[in-house]
Amino acid sequence: SRLLIGHVRKKSRVWKSRLSLYIQPSLGSCSVIMSTRRHSAHQSTGQSPQTKRKKRNGLLERLAEGPVVSDGSYCFVLERRGYVKSGYWTPEAVLEHSHAVTGLHKEFARAGADVTQAFTFAGSEDKLAAHGNTAAADFGVDNINSEACRLAWEIADQYGTLVAAGLSPTPSYREGKGKAAVQREFRAQTNIFAKHDVDFMIVEFFGHLEEMLWAIEVCRDMRKPIAASMCIGPEGDNDGNTPGQCAVAMARAGVDVVGVNCMFDPSTSLKTMKLMKEALSEAGLKTYLMCQPMAYHTPDVNKFGLAAAPEYPFALEPRLLTRWDMHNFAREAYELGVRYIGGCCGME
């Protein structure tokens, strides 16, 4: 079923945002896809990532025109479908079960997503080898990230979506190995993303501002637009930085889009976004805002979000948001000034 989330007038032009949500009773899951424009598929061009493509508007041009709606959850959806290992949450499914990843990309694109995000979350070599995971040894960081980009481009070429690749937190940071070691992990991925000429970078799920800034520094070498989202609530990051301090630091580091993703529900995430927006305004900084919350209610969790809930990760269904919850989120996000609107874990 499809819900109309309203008409927004901007400079005498009307932007229609749509919110689509599908219920899968057999899986006990609530799935959501938001759309700002309708895409129509054509036959695959068979283009490789290195093939010259027809010029089209990039992320910043599209944001200037109106809201950009991202796709949704990959880790949680693919885990529930049996293709990702819970606990690891790593993306070797792009090689082991490429049909499942491509199918999910297509579901999002057909519903009207403007972005196809390559499944590169937790794709650093140290993460692929952490806690007994053998993905790094079995497949290799280059092969996993390269195939993730290829699969994303396969769908983007059919539906006209933008391809994003992402960086996420590393075990090397948690283990205190220092900036050089952490950035080596990031650079091993961005070198692959550059070869595949992704449209823009997403730096997401960071709970430490310092690691976020190290990731942004590496991404800037790619000379692509950067969307940066902290995994924090209104209390701030794990080191005591407030949401406003995080937003200002990211903006000053040179990113184009600032916001939050994951671990908190829409209501909590929008509270965090309001604090970020106020701080950016006070600092005289102008940047686009993004918000990609979870599809689960989290009013009772601590600053670490849903991961601290006793139901995590296998008994979350009672916390699922309704279609109306998502309808309200999209409208409230837009009215707050958020222009990159999407979802994280649980959004389908």
Short mmCIF file of C-alpha atoms in Angstrom, two decimals:
data_model
loop_
_atom_site.label_atom_id
_atom_site.label_comp_id
_atom_site.label_asym_id
_atom_site.label_seq_id
_atom_site.Cartn_x
_atom_site.Cartn_y
_atom_site.Cartn_z
CA SER A 1 0.00 0.00 0.00
CA ARG A 2 1.17 3.51 -0.74
CA LEU A 3 0.62 6.61 1.43
CA LEU A 4 0.85 10.14 0.14
CA ILE A 5 2.87 12.18 2.60
CA GLY A 6 1.92 15.48 1.10
CA HIS A 7 2.72 18.29 -1.23
CA VAL A 8 5.47 20.75 -0.49
CA ARG A 9 5.66 24.06 -2.29
CA LYS A 10 9.07 25.48 -3.02
CA LYS A 11 9.56 28.48 -5.29
CA SER A 12 6.19 27.93 -6.96
CA ARG A 13 7.02 24.30 -7.69
CA VAL A 14 5.18 21.44 -6.03
CA TRP A 15 7.14 18.45 -4.79
CA LYS A 16 5.17 15.31 -4.14
CA SER A 17 6.72 12.89 -1.65
CA ARG A 18 5.43 9.37 -1.40
CA LEU A 19 5.82 6.84 1.33
CA SER A 20 5.41 3.17 0.47
CA LEU A 21 5.26 0.40 3.02
CA TYR A 22 4.73 -3.30 2.68
CA ILE A 23 3.81 -5.80 5.40
CA GLN A 24 5.29 -9.30 5.21
CA PRO A 25 3.21 -11.34 7.68
CA SER A 26 5.19 -14.52 7.09
CA LEU A 27 8.32 -12.78 8.32
CA GLY A 28 6.59 -10.76 10.99
CA SER A 29 8.28 -7.70 9.57
CA CYS A 30 7.25 -4.19 8.75
CA SER A 31 8.95 -2.90 5.64
CA VAL A 32 9.15 0.64 4.39
CA ILE A 33 10.32 2.44 1.30
CA MET A 34 10.07 6.18 0.76
CA SER A 35 9.95 7.73 -2.69
CA THR A 36 10.20 11.23 -4.10
CA ARG A 37 10.08 10.27 -7.74
CA ARG A 38 9.00 7.29 -9.78
CA HIS A 39 11.56 5.27 -11.71
CA SER A 40 10.90 3.02 -14.68
CA ALA A 41 13.23 0.15 -15.49
CA HIS A 42 14.66 -0.53 -18.89
CA GLN A 43 16.81 -3.35 -20.15
CA SER A 44 20.18 -3.57 -18.47
CA THR A 45 22.89 -1.78 -20.40
CA GLY A 46 25.53 -4.26 -19.35
CA GLN A 47 27.83 -1.38 -18.53
CA SER A 48 30.81 -1.92 -16.29
CA PRO A 49 31.56 0.64 -13.57
CA GLN A 50 34.34 2.02 -15.75
CA THR A 51 32.05 2.57 -18.75
CA LYS A 52 31.25 6.17 -19.54
CA ARG A 53 27.66 6.84 -18.59
CA LYS A 54 25.19 9.42 -19.75
CA LYS A 55 25.54 12.52 -17.58
CA ARG A 56 22.81 12.92 -14.98
CA ASN A 57 22.24 15.08 -11.97
CA GLY A 58 24.31 14.12 -8.96
CA LEU A 59 23.43 14.19 -5.28
CA LEU A 60 23.90 17.91 -4.72
CA GLU A 61 21.93 18.86 -7.83
CA ARG A 62 19.06 16.61 -6.77
CA LEU A 63 19.08 17.96 -3.23
CA ALA A 64 18.89 21.48 -4.64
CA GLU A 65 15.78 20.46 -6.59
CA GLY A 66 13.96 18.77 -3.71
CA PRO A 67 14.13 15.89 -1.25
CA VAL A 68 16.25 12.84 -2.00
CA VAL A 69 14.99 9.56 -0.61
CA SER A 70 17.44 6.80 0.14
CA ASP A 71 16.90 3.07 0.17
CA GLY A 72 16.60 1.14 3.44
CA SER A 73 17.98 -1.72 5.49
CA TYR A 74 20.39 -4.29 4.12
CA CYS A 75 21.96 -5.97 7.18
CA PHE A 76 18.73 -6.64 9.08
CA VAL A 77 16.62 -7.52 6.04
CA LEU A 78 19.19 -9.89 4.57
CA GLU A 79 19.86 -11.45 7.98
CA ARG A 80 16.15 -12.11 8.43
CA ARG A 81 16.05 -13.64 4.97
CA GLY A 82 18.98 -15.90 5.80
CA TYR A 83 21.82 -14.24 3.86
CA VAL A 84 23.73 -12.25 6.51
CA LYS A 85 25.19 -13.58 9.76
CA SER A 86 23.85 -11.88 12.87
CA GLY A 87 26.62 -10.54 15.06
CA TYR A 88 29.05 -10.14 12.19
CA TRP A 89 26.67 -8.09 9.99
CA THR A 90 29.32 -8.17 7.25
CA PRO A 91 28.58 -7.96 3.51
CA GLU A 92 30.07 -11.15 2.02
CA ALA A 93 26.54 -11.93 0.78
CA VAL A 94 27.40 -9.82 -2.27
CA LEU A 95 29.52 -12.79 -3.38
CA GLU A 96 27.81 -15.72 -1.63
CA HIS A 97 24.24 -14.68 -2.44
CA SER A 98 24.46 -11.92 -5.01
CA HIS A 99 20.91 -12.58 -6.20
CA ALA A 100 19.57 -11.66 -2.77
CA VAL A 101 21.47 -8.37 -2.68
CA THR A 102 20.51 -7.48 -6.24
CA GLY A 103 16.91 -8.37 -5.51
CA LEU A 104 16.80 -6.05 -2.51
CA HIS A 105 18.42 -3.25 -4.53
CA LYS A 106 15.70 -3.72 -7.13
CA GLU A 107 12.90 -3.70 -4.54
CA PHE A 108 14.05 -0.32 -3.28
CA ALA A 109 14.53 1.09 -6.78
CA ARG A 110 11.15 -0.12 -8.03
CA ALA A 111 9.49 1.53 -5.04
CA GLY A 112 11.08 4.82 -6.03
CA ALA A 113 14.30 5.17 -4.03
CA ASP A 114 16.62 7.81 -5.44
CA VAL A 115 19.75 6.08 -4.12
CA THR A 116 21.15 2.57 -4.44
CA GLN A 117 23.68 2.11 -1.66
CA ALA A 118 26.29 -0.54 -2.32
CA PHE A 119 26.27 -3.13 0.45
CA THR A 120 29.69 -2.22 1.86
CA PHE A 121 28.67 -1.71 5.49
CA ALA A 122 31.19 -3.38 7.81
CA GLY A 123 33.32 -4.06 4.75
CA SER A 124 36.71 -3.07 6.16
CA GLU A 125 39.29 -5.85 6.25
CA ASP A 126 39.63 -5.81 10.04
CA LYS A 127 35.85 -6.09 10.44
CA LEU A 128 35.69 -8.95 7.93
CA ALA A 129 38.22 -10.81 10.08
CA ALA A 130 36.89 -9.89 13.54
CA HIS A 131 35.53 -12.31 16.14
CA GLY A 132 36.32 -15.43 14.14
CA ASN A 133 34.80 -14.20 10.89
CA THR A 134 36.58 -15.76 7.90
CA ALA A 135 35.14 -13.48 5.20
CA ALA A 136 38.42 -11.59 4.79
CA ALA A 137 40.37 -14.81 4.24
CA ASP A 138 37.67 -16.51 2.17
CA PHE A 139 36.85 -13.64 -0.18
CA GLY A 140 39.10 -10.63 0.41
CA VAL A 141 38.21 -7.02 1.08
CA ASP A 142 38.83 -6.00 -2.54
CA ASN A 143 36.51 -8.65 -4.00
CA ILE A 144 33.69 -7.96 -1.55
CA ASN A 145 33.69 -4.19 -1.99
CA SER A 146 34.17 -4.41 -5.74
CA GLU A 147 31.26 -6.80 -6.20
CA ALA A 148 29.08 -4.65 -3.94
CA CYS A 149 29.69 -1.67 -6.23
CA ARG A 150 29.08 -3.73 -9.37
CA LEU A 151 25.73 -4.98 -8.09
CA ALA A 152 24.66 -1.45 -7.14
CA TRP A 153 25.57 -0.11 -10.57
CA GLU A 154 23.68 -2.94 -12.23
CA ILE A 155 20.45 -1.67 -10.68
CA ALA A 156 21.34 2.02 -10.95
CA ASP A 157 21.84 1.66 -14.70
CA GLN A 158 18.34 0.21 -14.99
CA TYR A 159 16.49 2.64 -12.73
CA GLY A 160 18.48 5.86 -12.84
CA THR A 161 19.36 5.87 -9.15
CA LEU A 162 22.54 7.32 -7.68
CA VAL A 163 25.16 4.87 -6.43
CA ALA A 164 26.57 5.45 -2.97
CA ALA A 165 29.24 3.49 -1.16
CA GLY A 166 29.84 3.66 2.55
CA LEU A 167 32.39 3.56 5.32
CA SER A 168 31.53 2.40 8.84
CA PRO A 169 33.34 1.97 12.17
CA THR A 170 36.41 -0.26 12.36
CA PRO A 171 37.66 -2.68 15.03
CA SER A 172 41.04 -0.97 14.63
CA TYR A 173 39.63 2.19 16.20
CA ARG A 174 38.09 0.35 19.13
CA GLU A 175 41.39 -1.45 19.69
CA GLY A 176 43.27 1.85 19.85
CA LYS A 177 45.54 1.21 16.88
CA GLY A 178 45.66 4.89 15.97
CA LYS A 179 44.77 7.15 13.07
CA ALA A 180 47.17 5.70 10.48
CA ALA A 181 45.94 2.13 10.99
CA VAL A 182 42.28 3.15 10.92
CA GLN A 183 42.70 5.22 7.78
CA ARG A 184 44.49 2.33 6.07
CA GLU A 185 41.33 0.29 6.59
CA PHE A 186 39.18 3.08 5.16
CA ARG A 187 41.51 3.68 2.23
CA ALA A 188 41.46 0.01 1.23
CA GLN A 189 37.74 0.46 0.64
CA THR A 190 37.75 3.93 -0.92
CA ASN A 191 40.36 2.84 -3.47
CA ILE A 192 37.81 0.31 -4.70
CA PHE A 193 34.96 2.80 -4.61
CA ALA A 194 37.00 5.25 -6.69
CA LYS A 195 37.66 2.60 -9.34
CA HIS A 196 33.93 1.99 -9.58
CA ASP A 197 33.23 5.73 -9.77
CA VAL A 198 30.42 5.80 -7.22
CA ASP A 199 28.32 8.96 -7.25
CA PHE A 200 28.88 9.90 -3.62
CA MET A 201 30.08 8.61 -0.27
CA ILE A 202 28.13 7.85 2.89
CA VAL A 203 30.06 7.83 6.16
CA GLU A 204 27.68 6.28 8.67
CA PHE A 205 27.03 4.57 12.00
CA PHE A 206 29.89 6.26 13.82
CA GLY A 207 29.57 6.60 17.58
CA HIS A 208 32.90 8.40 18.00
CA LEU A 209 33.30 11.81 16.40
CA GLU A 210 37.06 11.37 16.13
CA GLU A 211 36.76 8.24 13.97
CA MET A 212 34.10 9.96 11.88
CA LEU A 213 36.48 12.83 11.12
CA TRP A 214 39.24 10.39 10.17
CA ALA A 215 36.84 8.71 7.73
CA ILE A 216 35.77 12.05 6.24
CA GLU A 217 39.42 12.97 5.70
CA VAL A 218 39.93 9.82 3.63
CA CYS A 219 36.72 10.33 1.66
CA ARG A 220 37.68 13.88 0.68
CA ASP A 221 40.54 12.44 -1.38
CA MET A 222 37.90 10.92 -3.67
CA ARG A 223 36.53 14.37 -4.61
CA LYS A 224 32.96 13.14 -4.36
CA PRO A 225 30.05 14.54 -2.34
CA ILE A 226 30.03 13.21 1.23
CA ALA A 227 27.00 12.48 3.42
CA ALA A 228 28.01 11.92 7.04
CA SER A 229 25.72 10.53 9.74
CA MET A 230 26.53 9.80 13.36
CA CYS A 231 24.92 6.91 15.19
CA ILE A 232 23.87 8.97 18.20
CA GLY A 233 20.83 10.18 20.09
CA PRO A 234 20.19 13.49 21.87
CA GLU A 235 22.81 12.64 24.51
CA GLY A 236 25.61 12.77 21.96
CA ASP A 237 28.46 10.48 21.03
CA ASN A 238 30.40 7.96 23.11
CA ASP A 239 33.03 10.53 24.05
CA GLY A 240 30.72 13.21 25.39
CA ASN A 241 30.40 15.37 22.27
CA THR A 242 26.92 16.84 21.89
CA PRO A 243 24.92 16.40 18.67
CA GLY A 244 25.56 20.05 17.89
CA GLN A 245 29.31 19.70 18.35
CA CYS A 246 29.30 16.64 16.10
CA ALA A 247 27.32 18.43 13.38
CA VAL A 248 29.54 21.50 13.42
CA ALA A 249 32.71 19.42 13.34
CA MET A 250 31.48 17.34 10.39
CA ALA A 251 30.40 20.43 8.47
CA ARG A 252 33.73 22.12 9.07
CA ALA A 253 35.48 18.93 7.93
CA GLY A 254 33.97 19.51 4.50
CA VAL A 255 30.96 17.21 4.20
CA ASP A 256 27.92 18.13 2.12
CA VAL A 257 25.20 16.42 4.15
CA VAL A 258 25.07 16.03 7.96
CA GLY A 259 22.82 13.91 10.13
CA VAL A 260 22.16 10.70 12.03
CA ASN A 261 21.35 7.09 11.26
CA CYS A 262 20.42 3.86 13.04
CA MET A 263 19.98 2.70 16.66
CA PHE A 264 17.14 5.14 17.43
CA ASP A 265 13.56 5.53 16.26
CA PRO A 266 12.30 8.45 14.15
CA SER A 267 11.06 10.47 17.10
CA THR A 268 14.40 10.29 18.91
CA SER A 269 16.38 10.82 15.72
CA LEU A 270 14.45 13.96 14.85
CA LYS A 271 15.15 15.36 18.33
CA THR A 272 18.83 14.83 17.60
CA MET A 273 18.47 16.44 14.19
CA LYS A 274 16.88 19.52 15.74
CA LEU A 275 19.90 19.93 18.03
CA MET A 276 22.24 19.55 15.06
CA LYS A 277 20.32 22.08 12.99
CA GLU A 278 20.35 24.66 15.79
CA ALA A 279 24.09 24.29 16.30
CA LEU A 280 24.83 24.59 12.58
CA SER A 281 22.72 27.75 12.40
CA GLU A 282 24.47 29.28 15.42
CA ALA A 283 27.85 28.52 13.83
CA GLY A 284 26.78 30.10 10.54
CA LEU A 285 27.24 26.83 8.64
CA LYS A 286 24.99 25.75 5.79
CA THR A 287 24.73 22.09 4.85
CA TYR A 288 22.02 19.68 3.85
CA LEU A 289 20.51 17.52 6.59
CA MET A 290 19.93 13.76 6.51
CA CYS A 291 18.03 11.38 8.79
CA GLN A 292 17.85 7.59 8.52
CA PRO A 293 16.36 6.12 11.73
CA MET A 294 15.56 2.54 12.62
CA ALA A 295 12.09 1.08 12.08
CA TYR A 296 11.75 0.19 15.76
CA HIS A 297 10.40 2.13 18.73
CA THR A 298 13.19 3.03 21.17
CA PRO A 299 11.71 5.27 23.89
CA ASP A 300 13.21 3.16 26.69
CA VAL A 301 16.79 2.65 25.51
CA ASN A 302 19.93 4.34 26.82
CA LYS A 303 22.41 6.41 24.80
CA PHE A 304 23.60 3.27 23.00
CA GLY A 305 20.24 2.79 21.37
CA LEU A 306 18.46 -0.39 20.33
CA ALA A 307 21.52 -2.59 20.82
CA ALA A 308 21.02 -2.15 24.58
CA ALA A 309 17.44 -3.46 24.45
CA PRO A 310 16.85 -7.00 25.76
CA GLU A 311 15.03 -7.96 22.55
CA TYR A 312 18.00 -7.17 20.33
CA PRO A 313 18.44 -8.58 17.72
CA PHE A 314 16.06 -11.57 17.45
CA ALA A 315 12.83 -10.44 19.13
CA LEU A 316 12.29 -6.93 17.82
CA GLU A 317 8.96 -7.43 16.04
CA PRO A 318 6.83 -5.95 18.89
CA ARG A 319 8.80 -2.71 18.51
CA LEU A 320 8.14 -2.32 14.78
CA LEU A 321 6.81 0.99 13.53
CA THR A 322 3.53 1.16 11.64
CA ARG A 323 3.01 2.65 8.22
CA TRP A 324 1.45 5.69 9.85
CA ASP A 325 4.53 6.13 12.05
CA MET A 326 6.66 6.30 8.91
CA HIS A 327 4.21 8.63 7.22
CA ASN A 328 4.55 11.01 10.16
CA PHE A 329 8.34 10.70 10.24
CA ALA A 330 8.76 11.63 6.60
CA ARG A 331 6.52 14.67 6.95
CA GLU A 332 8.13 15.82 10.23
CA ALA A 333 11.62 15.34 8.80
CA TYR A 334 10.80 17.47 5.79
CA GLU A 335 9.21 20.20 7.88
CA LEU A 336 12.33 20.25 10.08
CA GLY A 337 14.44 20.91 6.99
CA VAL A 338 15.79 17.42 6.38
CA ARG A 339 16.22 16.83 2.66
CA TYR A 340 17.95 13.42 2.57
CA ILE A 341 15.26 11.17 4.06
CA GLY A 342 15.54 7.44 4.49
CA GLY A 343 15.76 4.54 6.88
CA CYS A 344 18.20 2.17 8.46
CA CYS A 345 17.77 -1.24 10.14
CA GLY A 346 14.25 -2.60 9.83
CA MET A 347 13.31 -0.31 6.94
CA GLU A 348 12.36 -2.40 3.94
#
